[in-house]
C-alpha cells in the first residue's frame, strides 16, 4: 500500500529530563527536509509531518518518530506541510504549482489546489474550514474547504515570493513573511494590510506561539522574538552564522537555532547566554 496507518497511539512526554538527551533520528527522506510541523495532542497521541525536496511528505508518531505513512502524489519538491487541529487532515505545498489536502488517516488525496507558481506555505484554520496558501506568485490565497473547487480569496501586497503564511489571532488575521524583507499582518475581514515589519534581509523562518504570546522570526544571523499582541520586539539573539530556523521552548526556558554552519545553537531565554 502507499500509506500505512499505525494502531499504536503516541503519548505526550510530560516529564522533562535533566540529563542530556540522545536525539531520535528519523530516516527515510532522500533529499533535504525543509519544513516540519507537529500536530496538537489528540486522543491518539501527537504526530509529525515533514516536507522534503524528494517530493514525498511523511507522517510520523510525534514522540517516537516511527514512520506511519508517506503521501504520494506531488511531482516536485514539497516546501511546506501541516496538520489540522485533530490531525485528521494534512496539507502540503509544492514546486509542482499545487497545494494538496490529504486524509491523514488513510493517506488518500482529497483535493489538489492548482496555483500559478511554486507554493511554499499551507495552514489550516482552527476549525479546518479554510486553508491558507502562499508562494512565489506573491499572493495569499484562502480556500473554502467545504467548496474547494470555488475560486479562492486572494490577498496581494508582497513584492517578492512568500515563504511562510499563518493564521493569526484566533484566525481573525493572517501573518506572512516574504523575500521582500517584510513580515506583514493582514485583517481577514477587510483583506487589508494592518502592519508591516521591515528587516535588513529576507526572513528565513517564522514561528507563531500564541500560548506564550511570542513570535519567533529569523533573518540573517538574528533570532528575534516579538510580542504577538503589539508586534513589538521583545529581545533578540545573534548567532555566529546565518540562521535557517529557530524555535522557542514552550516554557520560555531557551531558544534553539540552526543554520549555515551545520551547528545547533541553544540560548538561555532570560540571559541570552549560549548553553551547552
XYZ file of C-alpha atoms in Angstrom:
276
model
C 0.000 0.000 0.000
C 1.085 3.591 -0.493
C 0.175 4.604 3.021
C 0.323 2.561 6.194
C -1.555 3.565 9.327
C -0.360 2.713 12.797
C -2.581 1.429 15.566
C -0.109 2.298 18.284
C -1.124 5.520 19.996
C 1.548 8.096 20.688
C 1.728 9.795 24.038
C 2.945 13.182 25.182
C 6.096 13.302 27.230
C 5.364 15.492 30.242
C 8.453 14.953 32.379
C 11.492 16.988 31.401
C 14.740 15.083 31.653
C 17.547 16.892 33.420
C 20.212 14.739 31.787
C 21.436 15.336 28.247
C 19.121 13.547 25.823
C 20.121 11.472 22.837
C 18.011 12.693 19.920
C 15.883 10.315 17.901
C 16.810 10.108 14.227
C 14.160 9.522 11.575
C 15.492 8.128 8.315
C 13.553 7.794 5.088
C 13.862 11.050 3.164
C 16.379 11.145 0.313
C 16.841 14.918 -0.025
C 16.892 17.922 2.364
C 13.949 18.278 4.775
C 12.709 21.868 4.531
C 9.675 22.030 6.833
C 8.361 20.243 9.940
C 5.083 20.566 11.829
C 3.750 18.830 14.924
C 0.046 18.312 15.481
C -1.669 19.212 18.717
C -2.121 16.392 21.227
C -5.067 14.216 20.149
C -6.762 11.193 21.787
C -4.341 9.085 19.728
C -1.201 10.982 20.685
C 0.542 13.608 18.585
C 2.082 13.482 15.137
C 4.848 14.984 13.000
C 4.681 15.776 9.286
C 7.781 16.550 7.235
C 8.158 18.329 3.892
C 11.113 17.367 1.734
C 12.678 18.170 -1.611
C 12.218 14.493 -2.530
C 8.528 15.284 -3.096
C 7.339 12.689 -0.575
C 5.997 14.206 2.664
C 5.943 11.772 5.583
C 3.791 11.339 8.692
C 5.325 10.021 11.925
C 4.469 9.427 15.569
C 5.401 12.612 17.371
C 7.053 11.004 20.394
C 8.936 8.094 18.831
C 9.490 9.273 15.262
C 8.089 5.979 13.975
C 7.016 6.164 10.338
C 3.263 5.980 9.766
C 2.970 6.754 6.078
C 4.090 8.685 3.008
C 1.801 10.949 0.975
C 2.402 10.153 -2.712
C 1.192 12.426 -5.487
C 3.359 15.558 -5.827
C 5.604 15.860 -8.876
C 8.162 18.222 -7.379
C 9.828 19.309 -4.169
C 7.461 19.783 -1.227
C 8.232 23.065 0.546
C 5.578 23.182 3.263
C 3.439 20.759 5.267
C 0.952 20.992 8.107
C -1.702 19.048 10.015
C -5.096 20.295 11.127
C -6.106 20.572 14.771
C -7.159 16.916 15.308
C -4.546 15.524 12.876
C -7.273 14.062 10.634
C -6.140 16.070 7.596
C -2.786 17.113 6.177
C -1.903 19.821 3.662
C 1.223 20.195 1.555
C 2.730 22.959 -0.608
C 4.917 22.050 -3.565
C 7.050 23.095 -6.516
C 4.595 21.453 -8.946
C 2.439 24.604 -8.666
C -0.053 22.941 -6.331
C -1.176 22.521 -2.759
C -2.793 19.239 -1.787
C -5.090 18.237 1.073
C -4.923 14.659 2.324
C -6.823 12.324 4.620
C -4.155 11.874 7.310
C -5.659 8.556 8.467
C -5.941 6.727 5.140
C -3.363 8.748 3.202
C -5.838 9.422 0.386
C -5.516 12.636 -1.584
C -8.696 14.679 -1.044
C -8.130 17.685 -3.295
C -5.479 19.365 -5.434
C -5.452 23.168 -5.438
C -3.790 24.481 -8.609
C -1.611 27.595 -8.362
C 0.249 29.736 -10.890
C 3.687 29.278 -9.322
C 5.583 27.327 -6.647
C 3.649 27.048 -3.349
C 5.730 27.418 -0.189
C 3.295 27.513 2.743
C -0.017 25.981 3.900
C -2.026 26.480 7.103
C -5.494 25.361 8.292
C -7.858 27.465 10.368
C -8.634 26.002 13.796
C -11.979 24.631 12.530
C -10.317 23.207 9.360
C -12.865 25.011 7.177
C -10.276 27.185 5.414
C -6.775 26.658 4.054
C -4.284 29.490 3.633
C -1.556 29.223 0.988
C 1.366 31.401 -0.049
C 4.162 31.106 -2.565
C 6.295 32.507 -5.347
C 3.474 34.404 -7.080
C 3.405 36.845 -4.108
C -0.275 36.200 -3.336
C -2.016 34.833 -0.259
C -4.956 32.576 -1.059
C -7.788 31.453 1.217
C -9.633 28.304 0.141
C -13.019 27.193 1.467
C -12.532 23.502 2.259
C -16.292 22.945 2.033
C -16.166 24.234 -1.574
C -12.568 23.601 -2.673
C -13.485 23.928 -6.351
C -14.534 27.565 -5.813
C -12.097 30.371 -6.594
C -10.088 31.321 -3.511
C -9.989 34.755 -1.931
C -6.709 36.437 -2.872
C -4.657 38.986 -0.939
C -1.838 40.901 -2.647
C 0.790 43.294 -1.343
C 4.108 41.478 -1.068
C 6.628 42.386 -3.780
C 8.555 39.081 -3.680
C 7.738 35.436 -3.098
C 6.048 34.446 0.169
C 7.981 31.996 2.360
C 5.544 31.477 5.236
C 1.933 32.393 5.964
C -0.050 31.517 9.092
C -3.449 32.237 10.594
C -3.075 34.681 13.471
C -5.055 35.973 16.454
C -7.685 33.188 16.552
C -7.905 33.167 12.743
C -9.044 36.797 12.643
C -5.804 37.856 10.975
C -3.028 36.493 8.751
C 0.727 36.867 9.188
C 3.031 36.414 6.193
C 6.804 36.522 5.656
C 8.324 37.107 2.224
C 11.565 37.599 0.322
C 10.806 41.342 0.158
C 12.341 41.516 3.683
C 8.988 42.091 5.365
C 6.541 40.367 7.676
C 3.017 41.682 7.141
C -0.134 41.455 9.252
C -3.470 41.318 7.389
C -7.054 41.688 8.558
C -9.134 38.715 7.413
C -12.434 40.582 7.154
C -11.272 43.606 5.165
C -8.402 41.734 3.455
C -6.165 44.748 4.056
C -2.683 45.184 5.475
C -2.639 46.242 9.146
C 1.065 46.411 9.970
C 4.444 45.768 8.368
C 7.726 44.726 9.994
C 10.826 45.559 7.918
C 14.107 43.652 8.112
C 17.617 44.032 6.715
C 17.482 40.677 4.921
C 14.903 38.091 3.890
C 13.100 36.309 6.716
C 14.273 32.681 6.803
C 11.705 31.342 9.300
C 8.729 32.370 11.430
C 7.222 30.509 14.410
C 3.932 31.636 15.965
C 3.377 30.607 19.600
C 0.072 32.098 20.813
C 0.219 30.166 24.091
C 3.220 32.221 25.233
C 2.348 35.323 23.163
C 5.572 35.091 21.183
C 6.504 35.304 17.517
C 9.979 33.991 16.608
C 11.488 35.426 13.411
C 14.920 34.662 11.957
C 16.766 36.741 9.353
C 20.480 36.829 8.588
C 22.287 35.877 11.805
C 19.495 37.261 14.014
C 16.859 35.451 16.090
C 14.175 37.986 17.020
C 11.297 37.495 19.456
C 8.186 39.667 19.191
C 5.108 40.128 21.350
C 2.140 38.719 19.443
C -0.300 41.434 20.542
C 1.758 44.518 19.773
C 4.275 43.018 17.312
C 6.925 44.922 19.272
C 10.418 43.463 19.577
C 10.966 41.828 22.992
C 14.538 40.580 22.596
C 16.960 39.206 20.038
C 19.968 36.904 19.832
C 22.885 36.975 17.394
C 24.255 33.666 16.086
C 27.767 33.191 14.616
C 26.352 32.181 11.209
C 23.242 32.763 9.108
C 20.225 31.154 10.770
C 17.757 28.995 8.823
C 15.237 28.424 11.630
C 14.691 28.815 15.358
C 12.240 27.605 17.983
C 11.302 28.728 21.490
C 10.915 26.310 24.411
C 7.196 26.056 25.410
C 8.001 27.408 28.882
C 10.359 30.116 27.584
C 13.432 28.449 29.046
C 15.596 28.576 25.944
C 15.779 29.246 22.228
C 17.337 26.794 19.766
C 18.509 27.648 16.254
C 20.315 26.072 13.334
C 21.836 27.440 10.159
C 24.573 27.518 7.575
C 27.401 26.171 9.761
C 25.604 22.834 10.426
C 25.538 23.510 14.188
C 22.668 23.730 16.644
C 22.746 26.725 18.972
C 20.901 26.926 22.289
C 20.451 30.190 24.195
C 19.089 30.910 27.664
C 15.909 32.900 27.095
C 16.440 35.265 30.043
C 20.185 35.873 29.963
C 20.988 35.285 26.293
C 23.884 33.066 27.352
C 24.802 30.288 24.936
C 24.158 26.896 26.561
C 25.959 23.567 26.059
